[in-house]
Coordinates of C-alpha atoms and ligand atoms in Angstrom, one line a residue:
X1 CA 164.3 49.8 84.1
X2 CA 163.6 53.2 82.5
X3 CA 167.4 53.8 82.2
X4 CA 167.9 50.3 80.8
X5 CA 165.3 51.0 78.1
X6 CA 166.8 54.4 77.4
X7 CA 170.2 52.7 77.0
X8 CA 168.7 50.2 74.6
X9 CA 166.4 52.4 72.6
X10 CA 167.2 56.1 72.9
X11 CA 169.8 56.0 70.1
X12 CA 167.0 55.1 67.7
X13 CA 164.1 57.0 69.2
X14 CA 165.8 60.3 70.2
X15 CA 163.0 61.2 72.7
X16 CA 165.3 63.1 75.1
X17 CA 167.2 66.4 74.7
X18 CA 168.8 66.2 78.2
X19 CA 169.2 63.2 80.4
X20 CA 169.8 63.8 84.1
X21 CA 170.9 60.4 85.3
X22 CA 172.8 61.8 88.2
X23 CA 169.9 63.9 89.4
X24 CA 167.5 61.0 89.0
X25 CA 169.7 58.7 91.1
X26 CA 170.1 61.4 93.8
X27 CA 166.3 61.8 94.0
X28 CA 165.9 58.0 94.2
X29 CA 168.4 58.0 97.1
X30 CA 166.3 60.6 98.9
X31 CA 163.2 58.6 98.3
X32 CA 164.9 55.6 99.8
X33 CA 165.7 57.6 102.9
X34 CA 162.1 58.8 103.1
X35 CA 160.9 55.2 102.9
X36 CA 163.3 54.1 105.6
X37 CA 162.2 57.0 107.9
X38 CA 158.6 55.9 107.5
X39 CA 157.5 59.3 106.2
X40 CA 154.3 59.4 104.1
X41 CA 154.9 58.6 100.4
X42 CA 153.8 61.0 97.6
X43 CA 151.1 60.1 95.1
X44 CA 153.7 59.4 92.4
X45 CA 156.3 57.9 94.6
X46 CA 159.4 56.7 92.7
X47 CA 157.8 57.0 89.3
X48 CA 160.4 57.9 86.6
X49 CA 159.1 60.7 84.4
X50 CA 160.2 62.9 81.6
X51 CA 159.3 66.6 81.2
X52 CA 158.8 68.4 77.9
X53 CA 161.6 70.8 77.3
X54 CA 159.4 73.9 77.4
X55 CA 158.7 73.5 81.1
X56 CA 161.4 75.1 83.2
X57 CA 163.3 73.0 85.6
X58 CA 165.6 74.5 88.2
X59 CA 169.3 73.9 87.3
X60 CA 168.3 71.5 84.4
X61 CA 168.8 72.9 80.9
X62 CA 165.5 73.9 79.3
X63 CA 165.9 74.6 75.5
X64 CA 162.4 74.4 74.0
X65 CA 164.3 72.5 71.3
X66 CA 165.7 75.9 70.1
X67 CA 169.3 76.9 69.5
X68 CA 168.3 80.2 71.1
X69 CA 168.0 78.5 74.5
X70 CA 170.7 75.8 74.0
X71 CA 172.6 77.2 77.0
X72 CA 169.6 78.2 79.3
X73 CA 169.6 76.8 82.8
X74 CA 166.5 78.1 84.6
X75 CA 166.8 79.4 88.2
X76 CA 163.4 78.2 89.2
X77 CA 160.9 75.4 88.8
X78 CA 157.6 75.6 87.0
X79 CA 154.6 75.1 89.3
X80 CA 153.9 71.6 87.8
X81 CA 157.5 70.7 88.5
X82 CA 157.2 71.7 92.2
X83 CA 154.0 69.7 92.4
X84 CA 155.5 66.6 90.7
X85 CA 158.6 66.8 93.0
X86 CA 156.2 67.0 96.0
X87 CA 154.4 63.9 94.7
X88 CA 157.9 62.1 94.8
X89 CA 158.2 61.6 91.0
X90 CA 161.7 61.2 89.7
X91 CA 162.8 63.4 86.8
X92 CA 164.9 61.5 84.2
X93 CA 165.3 64.3 81.8
X94 CA 163.8 66.7 79.3
X95 CA 161.9 65.6 76.3
X96 CA 162.5 66.5 72.7
X97 CA 159.8 68.6 70.9
X98 CA 159.1 70.9 68.0
X99 CA 160.9 74.2 68.5
X100 CA 158.9 76.4 70.9
X101 CA 156.1 73.8 70.5
X102 CA 155.4 74.8 66.9
X103 CA 154.8 71.8 64.8
X104 CA 153.0 68.5 64.6
X105 CA 155.8 66.0 63.7
X106 CA 158.8 66.9 65.9
X107 CA 160.8 67.6 62.7
X108 CA 161.0 71.2 63.8
X109 CA 163.3 70.3 66.7
X110 CA 166.5 72.3 66.1
X111 CA 168.5 69.4 67.6
X112 CA 167.3 66.2 66.0
X113 CA 163.9 64.7 65.1
X114 CA 162.2 62.1 67.3
X115 CA 161.2 58.8 65.7
X116 CA 158.0 56.8 66.2
X117 CA 158.8 53.6 68.2
X118 CA 156.1 51.7 66.3
X119 CA 157.9 52.4 63.0
X120 CA 161.2 54.3 63.0
X121 CA 160.6 55.7 59.5
X122 CA 157.6 57.6 60.8
X123 CA 157.1 60.7 62.9
X124 CA 155.9 60.4 66.5
X125 CA 153.6 63.5 66.1
X126 CA 154.2 66.8 67.8
X127 CA 154.9 69.0 69.3
X128 CA 155.2 66.7 72.4
X129 CA 156.6 64.0 70.2
X130 CA 159.5 63.1 72.6
X131 CA 157.1 62.9 75.5
X132 CA 154.8 60.5 73.6
X133 CA 157.5 58.4 72.1
X134 CA 159.3 57.9 75.4
X135 CA 156.2 56.5 77.1
X136 CA 155.5 54.2 74.1
X137 CA 159.1 53.0 74.2
X138 CA 159.2 52.5 77.9
X139 CA 161.9 55.2 78.3
X140 CA 159.8 56.9 81.0
X141 CA 156.9 55.7 83.1
X142 CA 155.0 58.8 82.3
X143 CA 155.8 62.2 80.8
X144 CA 154.5 65.8 80.9
X145 CA 153.6 67.5 77.7
X146 CA 152.0 70.8 76.6
X147 CA 149.1 71.2 74.2
X148 CA 148.2 74.4 72.4
X149 CA 146.4 73.0 69.4
X150 CA 146.8 69.3 69.8
X151 CA 150.4 68.8 70.9
X152 CA 149.6 66.2 73.6
X153 CA 146.7 64.4 71.9
X154 CA 148.1 64.0 68.4
X155 CA 151.4 62.5 69.4
X156 CA 149.6 60.3 71.9
X157 CA 147.4 59.1 69.0
X158 CA 150.4 58.4 66.7
X159 CA 152.3 56.6 69.5
X160 CA 149.4 54.6 70.9
X161 CA 149.5 56.1 74.4
X162 CA 147.1 58.2 76.5
X163 CA 147.4 62.0 76.4
X164 CA 145.1 64.4 78.3
X165 CA 144.7 68.1 77.5
X166 CA 143.0 69.5 80.6
X167 CA 140.5 72.4 80.6
X168 CA 142.2 75.7 80.0
X169 CA 143.2 77.1 83.5
X170 CA 143.1 73.8 85.4
X171 CA 146.9 73.2 85.4
X172 CA 149.2 76.2 86.2
X173 CA 151.1 77.6 83.2
X174 CA 153.7 79.2 85.5
X175 CA 157.0 78.2 84.2
X176 CA 155.7 76.9 80.9
X177 CA 157.5 78.9 78.1
X178 CA 154.6 80.6 76.5
X179 CA 153.7 79.9 72.9
X180 CA 150.0 81.0 72.7
X181 CA 149.0 82.0 76.2
X182 CA 145.2 81.8 75.7
X183 CA 145.5 78.2 74.5
X184 CA 148.5 76.6 76.2
X185 CA 147.8 73.8 78.7
X186 CA 150.1 71.3 80.4
X187 CA 149.0 67.7 80.7
X188 CA 150.1 64.1 81.3
X189 CA 151.1 61.4 78.7
X190 CA 150.8 57.9 80.2
X191 CA 150.4 54.3 79.3
X192 CA 146.9 54.0 80.6
X193 CA 143.9 56.1 81.8
X194 CA 144.4 55.3 85.5
X195 CA 147.9 56.7 85.4
X196 CA 146.5 59.8 83.7
X197 CA 144.1 60.3 86.6
X198 CA 147.0 59.9 89.1
X199 CA 149.2 62.5 87.4
X200 CA 146.2 64.9 87.0
X201 CA 145.5 64.6 90.7
X202 CA 149.1 65.7 91.4
X203 CA 149.3 68.6 89.0
X204 CA 145.8 70.2 88.8
X205 CA 144.7 73.1 90.9
X206 CA 144.7 76.9 91.4
X207 CA 148.1 78.7 91.4
X208 CA 148.3 82.4 92.3
X209 CA 151.4 82.7 90.1
X210 CA 149.3 82.1 86.9
X211 CA 146.8 84.9 86.3
X212 CA 144.6 82.6 84.2
X213 CA 144.6 79.8 86.7
X214 CA 141.0 78.8 87.6
X215 CA 139.8 78.9 91.2
X216 CA 138.1 75.5 91.2
X217 CA 138.2 72.6 93.5
X218 CA 140.1 69.6 92.1
X219 CA 137.8 66.5 92.2
X220 CA 139.0 63.0 93.1
X221 CA 139.8 61.8 89.6
X222 CA 140.5 58.3 90.7
X223 CA 137.1 57.8 92.2
X224 CA 135.7 58.7 88.8
X225 CA 137.1 55.5 87.3
X226 CA 134.1 53.4 88.1
X227 CA 133.9 51.4 84.8
X228 CA 130.3 52.4 84.6
X229 CA 129.1 54.5 81.6
X230 CA 125.5 53.3 81.5
X231 CA 123.3 56.0 80.1
X232 CA 126.2 58.2 79.0
X233 CA 125.2 60.5 76.1
X234 CA 127.8 60.7 73.4
X235 CA 127.7 63.2 70.5
X236 CA 129.6 62.3 67.3
X237 CA 130.2 65.4 65.1
X238 CA 129.7 64.6 61.5
X239 CA 132.5 67.0 60.7
X240 CA 134.9 64.8 62.5
X241 CA 134.3 61.8 60.3
X242 CA 134.0 63.7 57.0
X243 CA 136.3 64.3 54.1
X244 CA 140.0 63.9 54.8
X245 CA 139.6 61.3 57.5
X246 CA 141.2 58.1 56.5
X247 CA 138.8 55.2 55.9
X248 CA 140.6 52.8 58.2
X249 CA 140.6 55.4 61.0
X250 CA 136.9 55.9 60.5
X251 CA 136.2 52.2 60.8
X252 CA 138.2 51.9 64.0
X253 CA 136.3 54.9 65.5
X254 CA 132.9 53.3 64.5
X255 CA 133.8 50.0 66.2
X256 CA 134.9 52.0 69.3
X257 CA 131.5 53.6 69.3
X258 CA 129.9 50.1 69.1
X259 CA 132.0 49.0 72.1
X260 CA 130.9 52.1 74.1
X261 CA 127.3 51.3 73.1
X262 CA 127.7 47.7 74.3
X263 CA 128.8 49.2 77.7
X264 CA 125.5 51.1 78.0
X265 CA 126.3 54.4 76.4
X266 CA 124.1 55.9 73.6
X267 CA 125.5 57.9 70.7
X268 CA 124.0 60.3 68.1
X269 CA 125.4 62.3 65.2
X270 CA 125.5 66.0 65.8
X271 CA 127.0 69.0 64.0
X272 CA 129.7 71.5 65.1
X273 CA 129.1 73.8 62.1
X274 CA 132.1 76.1 62.5
X275 CA 134.7 73.3 62.5
X276 CA 135.9 74.2 59.0
X277 CA 137.1 77.6 60.2
X278 CA 139.0 76.3 63.2
X279 CA 142.4 75.8 61.6
X280 CA 142.5 79.3 60.0
X281 CA 141.3 80.8 63.3
X282 CA 143.9 78.9 65.3
X283 CA 146.9 79.8 63.1
X284 CA 146.0 83.5 63.2
X285 CA 145.5 83.6 67.0
X286 CA 148.3 81.3 68.0
X287 CA 150.8 83.0 65.7
X288 CA 149.7 86.5 66.9
X289 CA 150.2 85.5 70.5
X290 CA 153.5 83.8 69.7
X291 CA 154.8 86.9 67.9
X292 CA 154.2 88.8 71.1
X293 CA 155.4 86.1 73.5
X294 CA 158.6 85.5 71.6
X295 CA 159.6 89.2 71.7
X296 CA 161.3 88.5 75.0
X297 CA 164.0 86.5 73.2
X298 CA 166.3 89.4 72.3
X299 CA 169.8 88.0 73.0
X300 CA 170.0 90.1 76.1
X301 CA 167.9 88.4 78.7
X302 CA 167.8 84.8 77.8
X303 CA 169.9 82.2 75.9
X304 CA 172.4 82.7 73.2
X305 CA 173.7 86.2 72.3
X306 CA 175.2 87.0 68.8
X307 CA 178.9 87.8 68.7
X308 CA 180.2 91.2 67.6
X309 CA 177.0 93.1 67.0
X310 CA 177.4 96.7 65.6
X311 CA 174.8 98.1 68.0
X312 CA 171.9 97.2 70.1
X313 CA 169.4 96.8 67.2
X314 CA 171.9 94.7 65.4
X315 CA 172.3 92.5 68.5
X316 CA 168.5 91.8 68.5
X317 CA 168.5 91.2 64.8
X318 CA 171.5 88.9 64.7
X319 CA 170.5 86.9 67.8
X320 CA 167.0 86.4 66.6
X321 CA 168.1 85.5 63.0
X322 CA 170.6 82.9 64.3
X323 CA 168.5 81.7 67.3
X324 CA 165.1 80.9 65.7
X325 CA 164.5 78.1 63.2
X326 CA 162.4 78.6 60.0
X327 CA 159.0 77.5 61.4
X328 CA 159.3 79.9 64.4
X329 CA 160.2 82.7 62.1
X330 CA 157.2 81.9 59.8
X331 CA 154.9 82.2 62.8
X332 CA 156.4 85.4 64.1
X333 CA 156.0 87.0 60.7
X334 CA 152.4 85.7 60.3
X335 CA 151.5 86.9 63.8
X336 CA 153.1 90.3 63.4
X337 CA 151.3 90.9 60.1
X338 CA 147.9 89.9 61.6
X339 CA 148.4 92.2 64.5
X340 CA 149.7 95.2 62.5
X341 CA 147.5 98.3 62.3
X342 CA 145.2 98.2 59.4
X343 CA 145.0 94.4 59.4
X344 CA 144.1 93.9 63.1
X345 CA 140.4 94.2 62.6
X346 CA 140.4 92.0 59.4
X347 CA 142.4 89.2 60.9
X348 CA 142.9 89.1 64.7
X349 CA 139.6 90.6 65.7
X350 CA 137.7 88.4 63.2
X351 CA 139.5 85.3 64.4
X352 CA 138.5 86.1 68.0
X353 CA 134.9 86.3 66.9
X354 CA 135.1 83.0 65.1
X355 CA 136.7 81.5 68.2
X356 CA 133.5 82.5 70.1
X357 CA 131.3 80.8 67.5
X358 CA 133.4 77.6 67.8
X359 CA 133.1 77.6 71.5
X360 CA 129.3 78.2 71.2
X361 CA 129.1 75.1 68.9
X362 CA 130.4 73.0 71.8
X363 CA 128.2 74.8 74.4
X364 CA 125.1 73.9 72.4
X365 CA 126.1 70.2 72.1
X366 CA 127.0 69.9 75.8
X367 CA 123.4 71.0 76.7
X368 CA 122.3 67.5 75.5
X369 CA 125.4 65.3 75.7
X370 CA 128.0 64.3 78.2
X371 CA 130.9 63.9 75.9
X372 CA 131.9 64.5 72.2
X373 CA 133.8 61.7 70.5
X374 CA 135.7 61.4 67.3
X375 CA 139.2 60.5 66.0
X376 CA 142.2 62.4 67.4
X377 CA 143.8 62.8 64.0
X378 CA 142.6 62.2 60.5
X379 CA 145.4 59.7 59.7
X380 CA 148.0 57.5 61.5
X381 CA 151.6 58.6 61.8
X382 CA 153.1 59.8 58.5
X383 CA 156.6 59.2 57.1
X384 CA 159.5 61.4 58.3
X385 CA 160.1 64.1 55.7
X386 CA 156.8 63.6 53.8
X387 CA 155.3 66.9 54.9
X388 CA 158.2 69.2 55.8
X389 CA 158.0 71.1 52.5
X390 CA 154.3 71.7 52.9
X391 CA 153.4 73.6 56.0
X392 CA 149.7 73.8 55.1
X393 CA 149.3 70.0 54.9
X394 CA 151.2 69.8 58.2
X395 CA 148.8 72.4 59.8
X396 CA 145.8 70.2 58.7
X397 CA 146.9 67.3 60.9
X398 CA 145.5 69.1 63.9
X399 CA 142.1 69.8 62.3
X400 CA 140.3 67.6 64.9
X401 CA 142.2 68.8 68.0
X402 CA 142.3 72.5 67.3
X403 CA 138.6 73.2 67.8
X404 CA 138.8 71.7 71.3
X405 CA 141.7 74.0 72.2
X406 CA 139.9 77.1 70.9
X407 CA 136.9 76.1 73.1
X408 CA 139.2 75.6 76.1
X409 CA 137.5 72.3 77.0
X410 CA 139.3 69.1 78.1
X411 CA 140.0 66.1 75.8
X412 CA 141.8 62.8 76.1
X413 CA 143.3 60.7 73.3
X414 CA 143.4 56.9 73.9
X415 CA 144.3 54.1 71.6
X416 CA 141.4 52.6 69.8
X417 CA 143.1 50.1 67.6
X418 CA 145.7 49.7 64.8
X419 CA 145.6 50.4 61.1
X420 CA 148.4 48.7 59.1
X421 CA 150.3 48.2 62.4
X422 CA 150.0 51.9 63.4
X423 CA 148.1 53.2 66.4
X424 CA 144.8 55.1 65.9
X425 CA 143.6 57.5 68.7
X426 CA 140.1 58.0 69.9
X427 CA 139.4 61.5 71.2
X428 CA 137.0 62.0 74.1
X429 CA 136.0 65.6 74.7
X430 CA 134.2 66.9 77.8
X431 CA 132.6 70.0 79.3
X432 CA 134.9 72.5 80.9
X433 CA 136.3 71.2 84.2
X434 CA 134.6 67.9 83.7
X435 CA 137.8 65.8 83.4
X436 CA 136.1 63.2 85.6
X437 CA 133.6 62.2 82.9
X438 CA 136.3 62.2 80.2
X439 CA 138.5 59.9 82.3
X440 CA 135.5 57.7 83.3
X441 CA 134.6 57.2 79.7
X442 CA 138.2 56.5 78.6
X443 CA 138.7 54.1 81.5
X444 CA 135.6 52.2 80.7
X445 CA 136.6 51.9 77.1
X446 CA 140.1 50.7 77.9
Ligands
LIG501 N1 150.7 71.4 65.6 C1 150.1 72.6 66.1 C2 151.0 73.8 65.8 O1 151.9 73.6 65.2 C3 149.9 72.5 67.6 C4 151.1 72.7 68.4 C5 150.8 72.6 69.9 O2 149.8 72.2 70.3 N2 151.8 73.1 70.6 O3 150.8 74.9 66.3

């Protein structure tokens, strides 16, 4: 069915960068054999999935939507891929994204933009836009995305699907092409909350190959889906419903809160006072880390190499000039500047301190509340092309997802309704490593 839908819809949606129909059929054959032999079935047996193209897949092209890696065939699997294969999921292909996960609309893909299945004139969000659009269009049963500042949750919101960013350190980053290593997390995009719990069960857990992987036991997420949220204490930050948040979005979030109340939860308004500094803090830190992480792309070790360089420096220069797109270059320049001597204390160090204040805002609220709830994004999906000339406006789309990333806590985006026919996401944020409560709340709401 997934391939039928891909055949019918992919030409318009453009969610995939690489399709691996042959590989998928071969896996399916192996699963048939497994079934026939009576061997135990994996948790995700036979489910067709798509994987964001910044997660390396052995023998399957992994481009990060960049011209730089347009010829890169990895020789190993990311840890999540190993786990998904062990769970008997079937890989259909690699999902389109913003180049190196930098962006919020998928227009920074150096191949072609993804379109929102709800309205083909609009963006699907980003950077995991292909992952979200494919689930919404039925072109994959579930997908895997990555979230650095909102890249799973914001596209899930725009496409009306479920996207979970796990606690930093819960899912291994081994084999995820690094953008900002202190923020990057891999997570599932699914049609419903139960599927999200299933995929989390398969991919979460300690991995010695990732030095920031957390040594925690993985709880049974499925048993958390009790449907019971009586007595749940919800905090609603006033900063998340303030200026800049669309009035229709606000209304839908308010009715979602009434629904949660009718299920036995209680909610109160709180303040996360440092929210206004989150976007500036994020763009300093994420760009700084990116400028360092992307130094490995030099035209020697990975991907495309420039022709006829004069010397080694010229090889680096030409390969990077040709290989990276404009947004990636902008971030590298911003990050290099922020890390340069003389500016380091004023920018990078200051941003690290503000990051701590933002995390402490959440710590304080979680002393008295079980979850924090608000919209995932201030608006619904915007028109293609409407923000490309204006990177600052584009950066503000993630104003409600970025604080969560800086604090390292988990959050899910689920659909809460529609405004003018476009999906509106509800964001449920939890304590570190308390995905169970996040999933339980989301499931009860759904
Ligand atoms: N839109 C944000 C950015 O451009 C977030 C991206 C992400 O989470 N990968 O950095």
